[in-house]
């Protein structure tokens, strides 16, 4: 059994209730965030295995560029709705996309509920339920509920706990990542950015 599984959730309320009633599960504070995913009109970044995301949460905004092949990330603080000009992410995106403009390809508004399975007073496994509304350019908004289970220690996930969790929430393994939901031409791509022009977050 691997240390991380993502599920599509068929019965979100029943799953949350089951977790809340479990004697060894502790509920953590919930959060919400708005993610904006960006790419070129031709999907140049994703084609190169790169995902560019802006996250707004608790009054703060940050940018993340993830390399899907190596699972390495670059993160920077965003102050005014733009990628930091001349920063590491800006430089990397320009190198990958060239003169192709970058715009919004999807937004994901997520309400997150978090739980932890305890083992001998230690955090053993984190369970996250995300209720997300995904709006891809040119498509109607769609709601998706996913559950991610992550082992917090080196040992594998407990198959007995996972089996009970799957039955409680009518879970189906293999849920897509948020950046895989929907497709469409990025917004606001009428002209290529001039040299030195900052990438505006739509």
mmCIF file of C-alpha atoms in Angstrom:
data_model
loop_
_atom_site.group_PDB
_atom_site.id
_atom_site.type_symbol
_atom_site.label_atom_id
_atom_site.label_comp_id
_atom_site.label_asym_id
_atom_site.label_seq_id
_atom_site.Cartn_x
_atom_site.Cartn_y
_atom_site.Cartn_z
ATOM 1 C CA UNK A 1 0.000 0.000 0.000
ATOM 2 C CA UNK A 2 1.455 3.388 -1.007
ATOM 3 C CA UNK A 3 1.826 6.376 1.287
ATOM 4 C CA UNK A 4 -0.618 8.617 -0.621
ATOM 5 C CA UNK A 5 -4.004 7.903 -2.229
ATOM 6 C CA UNK A 6 -6.457 10.325 -3.892
ATOM 7 C CA UNK A 7 -10.126 9.400 -4.139
ATOM 8 C CA UNK A 8 -13.292 10.672 -5.752
ATOM 9 C CA UNK A 9 -15.917 10.911 -2.996
ATOM 10 C CA UNK A 10 -19.419 9.563 -3.511
ATOM 11 C CA UNK A 11 -20.828 10.367 -0.059
ATOM 12 C CA UNK A 12 -19.038 13.393 1.392
ATOM 13 C CA UNK A 13 -21.308 14.004 4.396
ATOM 14 C CA UNK A 14 -21.282 10.337 5.387
ATOM 15 C CA UNK A 15 -17.486 10.311 5.122
ATOM 16 C CA UNK A 16 -17.089 13.387 7.319
ATOM 17 C CA UNK A 17 -19.529 11.945 9.870
ATOM 18 C CA UNK A 18 -17.667 8.613 9.956
ATOM 19 C CA UNK A 19 -14.349 10.374 10.533
ATOM 20 C CA UNK A 20 -15.832 12.620 13.234
ATOM 21 C CA UNK A 21 -17.132 9.547 15.083
ATOM 22 C CA UNK A 22 -13.929 7.507 14.770
ATOM 23 C CA UNK A 23 -12.323 7.070 18.221
ATOM 24 C CA UNK A 24 -8.766 7.580 16.934
ATOM 25 C CA UNK A 25 -9.393 10.434 14.487
ATOM 26 C CA UNK A 26 -8.992 14.104 15.420
ATOM 27 C CA UNK A 27 -10.621 16.889 13.404
ATOM 28 C CA UNK A 28 -8.349 19.836 12.548
ATOM 29 C CA UNK A 29 -9.274 23.397 11.614
ATOM 30 C CA UNK A 30 -10.814 23.740 8.156
ATOM 31 C CA UNK A 31 -9.522 26.142 5.514
ATOM 32 C CA UNK A 32 -10.512 27.554 2.134
ATOM 33 C CA UNK A 33 -8.440 28.835 -0.767
ATOM 34 C CA UNK A 34 -8.738 30.006 -4.365
ATOM 35 C CA UNK A 35 -6.289 28.573 -6.905
ATOM 36 C CA UNK A 36 -5.664 30.100 -10.324
ATOM 37 C CA UNK A 37 -3.835 27.892 -12.826
ATOM 38 C CA UNK A 38 -1.992 29.545 -15.702
ATOM 39 C CA UNK A 39 -0.517 28.382 -19.002
ATOM 40 C CA UNK A 40 -0.091 29.449 -22.610
ATOM 41 C CA UNK A 41 -2.829 29.037 -25.224
ATOM 42 C CA UNK A 42 -1.111 25.903 -26.475
ATOM 43 C CA UNK A 43 -0.464 24.471 -23.018
ATOM 44 C CA UNK A 44 3.291 24.885 -23.346
ATOM 45 C CA UNK A 45 4.005 24.720 -19.618
ATOM 46 C CA UNK A 46 1.991 21.555 -18.973
ATOM 47 C CA UNK A 47 3.469 19.937 -22.081
ATOM 48 C CA UNK A 48 6.865 20.441 -20.459
ATOM 49 C CA UNK A 49 5.673 18.954 -17.202
ATOM 50 C CA UNK A 50 5.224 22.275 -15.383
ATOM 51 C CA UNK A 51 2.184 23.468 -13.395
ATOM 52 C CA UNK A 52 1.920 27.180 -12.547
ATOM 53 C CA UNK A 53 -0.530 28.056 -9.758
ATOM 54 C CA UNK A 54 -1.462 31.187 -7.802
ATOM 55 C CA UNK A 55 -3.109 30.544 -4.419
ATOM 56 C CA UNK A 56 -5.076 33.097 -2.396
ATOM 57 C CA UNK A 57 -5.608 32.049 1.228
ATOM 58 C CA UNK A 58 -6.140 33.877 4.539
ATOM 59 C CA UNK A 59 -5.315 37.264 3.039
ATOM 60 C CA UNK A 60 -2.024 36.059 1.539
ATOM 61 C CA UNK A 61 -1.177 35.086 -2.038
ATOM 62 C CA UNK A 62 1.663 32.899 -3.257
ATOM 63 C CA UNK A 63 2.837 31.524 -6.573
ATOM 64 C CA UNK A 64 3.984 27.957 -7.128
ATOM 65 C CA UNK A 65 5.685 26.328 -10.106
ATOM 66 C CA UNK A 66 5.815 22.535 -9.856
ATOM 67 C CA UNK A 67 7.920 20.227 -12.008
ATOM 68 C CA UNK A 68 5.769 17.096 -12.353
ATOM 69 C CA UNK A 69 8.691 14.950 -13.440
ATOM 70 C CA UNK A 70 10.862 15.607 -10.400
ATOM 71 C CA UNK A 71 8.143 16.853 -7.975
ATOM 72 C CA UNK A 72 10.275 19.888 -7.189
ATOM 73 C CA UNK A 73 8.644 23.262 -6.556
ATOM 74 C CA UNK A 74 9.458 26.952 -6.640
ATOM 75 C CA UNK A 75 7.373 29.207 -4.371
ATOM 76 C CA UNK A 76 7.217 33.002 -4.104
ATOM 77 C CA UNK A 77 4.990 35.553 -2.409
ATOM 78 C CA UNK A 78 2.626 37.488 -4.685
ATOM 79 C CA UNK A 79 1.890 41.049 -3.579
ATOM 80 C CA UNK A 80 -0.283 42.759 -6.211
ATOM 81 C CA UNK A 81 -1.836 40.098 -8.403
ATOM 82 C CA UNK A 82 1.314 39.641 -10.484
ATOM 83 C CA UNK A 83 4.152 37.163 -10.481
ATOM 84 C CA UNK A 84 7.211 38.854 -8.934
ATOM 85 C CA UNK A 85 9.030 40.512 -11.834
ATOM 86 C CA UNK A 86 12.489 39.045 -12.255
ATOM 87 C CA UNK A 87 11.883 36.342 -9.635
ATOM 88 C CA UNK A 88 12.803 32.707 -10.016
ATOM 89 C CA UNK A 89 9.316 31.680 -11.222
ATOM 90 C CA UNK A 90 9.086 34.581 -13.673
ATOM 91 C CA UNK A 91 12.476 33.688 -15.142
ATOM 92 C CA UNK A 92 11.618 30.007 -15.403
ATOM 93 C CA UNK A 93 8.232 30.651 -17.052
ATOM 94 C CA UNK A 94 9.787 33.026 -19.603
ATOM 95 C CA UNK A 95 12.453 30.442 -20.412
ATOM 96 C CA UNK A 96 9.840 27.725 -20.938
ATOM 97 C CA UNK A 97 7.114 29.728 -22.698
ATOM 98 C CA UNK A 98 9.311 32.107 -24.683
ATOM 99 C CA UNK A 99 7.216 34.971 -26.037
ATOM 100 C CA UNK A 100 3.936 33.091 -25.716
ATOM 101 C CA UNK A 101 1.596 34.977 -23.338
ATOM 102 C CA UNK A 102 0.447 33.228 -20.183
ATOM 103 C CA UNK A 103 -3.119 33.458 -18.894
ATOM 104 C CA UNK A 104 -5.703 31.742 -16.717
ATOM 105 C CA UNK A 105 -6.761 28.247 -17.818
ATOM 106 C CA UNK A 106 -8.819 27.321 -14.736
ATOM 107 C CA UNK A 107 -9.749 28.473 -11.258
ATOM 108 C CA UNK A 108 -10.455 26.158 -8.340
ATOM 109 C CA UNK A 109 -12.292 27.361 -5.219
ATOM 110 C CA UNK A 110 -11.745 24.807 -2.450
ATOM 111 C CA UNK A 111 -13.246 24.276 0.998
ATOM 112 C CA UNK A 112 -10.980 21.883 2.892
ATOM 113 C CA UNK A 113 -11.729 19.668 5.915
ATOM 114 C CA UNK A 114 -8.757 17.999 7.616
ATOM 115 C CA UNK A 115 -8.528 15.011 9.957
ATOM 116 C CA UNK A 116 -5.668 13.069 11.527
ATOM 117 C CA UNK A 117 -5.593 9.407 12.499
ATOM 118 C CA UNK A 118 -3.667 9.073 15.764
ATOM 119 C CA UNK A 119 -1.416 6.186 16.768
ATOM 120 C CA UNK A 120 0.029 6.144 20.277
ATOM 121 C CA UNK A 121 -0.555 9.907 20.618
ATOM 122 C CA UNK A 122 1.354 10.614 17.381
ATOM 123 C CA UNK A 123 -0.021 11.832 14.083
ATOM 124 C CA UNK A 124 -0.048 8.759 11.842
ATOM 125 C CA UNK A 125 -2.211 9.536 8.792
ATOM 126 C CA UNK A 126 -3.725 12.775 7.457
ATOM 127 C CA UNK A 127 -7.114 12.680 5.721
ATOM 128 C CA UNK A 128 -8.191 15.705 3.686
ATOM 129 C CA UNK A 129 -11.644 16.218 2.163
ATOM 130 C CA UNK A 130 -11.735 18.914 -0.525
ATOM 131 C CA UNK A 131 -14.984 20.272 -1.917
ATOM 132 C CA UNK A 132 -13.907 22.225 -4.990
ATOM 133 C CA UNK A 133 -15.671 24.240 -7.685
ATOM 134 C CA UNK A 134 -13.580 24.101 -10.865
ATOM 135 C CA UNK A 135 -14.094 26.684 -13.598
ATOM 136 C CA UNK A 136 -12.094 25.982 -16.745
ATOM 137 C CA UNK A 137 -12.094 28.636 -19.470
ATOM 138 C CA UNK A 138 -14.983 28.065 -21.867
ATOM 139 C CA UNK A 139 -16.707 25.542 -19.600
ATOM 140 C CA UNK A 140 -19.414 25.702 -16.934
ATOM 141 C CA UNK A 141 -18.299 25.446 -13.286
ATOM 142 C CA UNK A 142 -18.257 21.894 -11.920
ATOM 143 C CA UNK A 143 -18.158 20.718 -8.309
ATOM 144 C CA UNK A 144 -15.863 17.861 -7.315
ATOM 145 C CA UNK A 145 -15.294 16.291 -3.903
ATOM 146 C CA UNK A 146 -12.039 14.444 -3.334
ATOM 147 C CA UNK A 147 -10.348 12.773 -0.391
ATOM 148 C CA UNK A 148 -6.592 12.495 -0.019
ATOM 149 C CA UNK A 149 -5.016 10.109 2.482
ATOM 150 C CA UNK A 150 -1.328 10.579 3.299
ATOM 151 C CA UNK A 151 0.895 8.543 5.614
ATOM 152 C CA UNK A 152 2.794 10.911 7.894
ATOM 153 C CA UNK A 153 5.354 8.320 8.911
ATOM 154 C CA UNK A 154 7.538 5.927 6.954
ATOM 155 C CA UNK A 155 5.262 2.911 7.304
ATOM 156 C CA UNK A 156 2.563 2.292 4.656
ATOM 157 C CA UNK A 157 -1.083 3.247 5.026
ATOM 158 C CA UNK A 158 -3.179 0.905 7.160
ATOM 159 C CA UNK A 159 -5.216 -1.260 4.713
ATOM 160 C CA UNK A 160 -7.920 -1.998 7.324
ATOM 161 C CA UNK A 161 -8.481 1.712 7.981
ATOM 162 C CA UNK A 162 -8.457 2.464 4.257
ATOM 163 C CA UNK A 163 -11.020 -0.234 3.527
ATOM 164 C CA UNK A 164 -13.397 1.147 6.176
ATOM 165 C CA UNK A 165 -12.810 4.701 4.924
ATOM 166 C CA UNK A 166 -13.559 3.694 1.330
ATOM 167 C CA UNK A 167 -16.834 2.047 2.314
ATOM 168 C CA UNK A 168 -17.927 4.961 4.519
ATOM 169 C CA UNK A 169 -17.421 7.576 1.814
ATOM 170 C CA UNK A 170 -18.104 5.471 -1.300
ATOM 171 C CA UNK A 171 -14.576 6.304 -2.437
ATOM 172 C CA UNK A 172 -13.084 5.594 -5.847
ATOM 173 C CA UNK A 173 -9.293 5.683 -6.112
ATOM 174 C CA UNK A 174 -7.553 7.642 -8.847
ATOM 175 C CA UNK A 175 -9.058 11.129 -8.539
ATOM 176 C CA UNK A 176 -7.450 13.674 -10.895
ATOM 177 C CA UNK A 177 -5.337 16.493 -9.525
ATOM 178 C CA UNK A 178 -7.018 19.944 -9.616
ATOM 179 C CA UNK A 179 -4.881 21.075 -12.560
ATOM 180 C CA UNK A 180 -6.134 18.113 -14.602
ATOM 181 C CA UNK A 181 -9.784 19.195 -14.377
ATOM 182 C CA UNK A 182 -11.197 20.780 -17.521
ATOM 183 C CA UNK A 183 -9.415 22.302 -20.459
ATOM 184 C CA UNK A 184 -9.670 25.435 -22.486
ATOM 185 C CA UNK A 185 -7.915 28.389 -24.056
ATOM 186 C CA UNK A 186 -6.387 30.770 -21.503
ATOM 187 C CA UNK A 187 -8.125 34.093 -20.955
ATOM 188 C CA UNK A 188 -6.701 37.527 -21.885
ATOM 189 C CA UNK A 189 -4.227 36.309 -24.505
ATOM 190 C CA UNK A 190 -4.830 38.884 -27.207
ATOM 191 C CA UNK A 191 -1.223 39.983 -27.472
ATOM 192 C CA UNK A 192 2.208 38.743 -26.521
ATOM 193 C CA UNK A 193 3.718 40.443 -23.476
ATOM 194 C CA UNK A 194 6.321 43.023 -24.214
ATOM 195 C CA UNK A 195 9.800 42.502 -22.860
ATOM 196 C CA UNK A 196 9.803 43.265 -19.148
ATOM 197 C CA UNK A 197 6.002 43.181 -18.860
ATOM 198 C CA UNK A 198 4.801 41.336 -15.786
ATOM 199 C CA UNK A 199 2.443 38.371 -15.899
ATOM 200 C CA UNK A 200 -0.931 39.610 -14.576
ATOM 201 C CA UNK A 201 -3.057 37.193 -12.607
ATOM 202 C CA UNK A 202 -6.590 37.215 -14.032
#
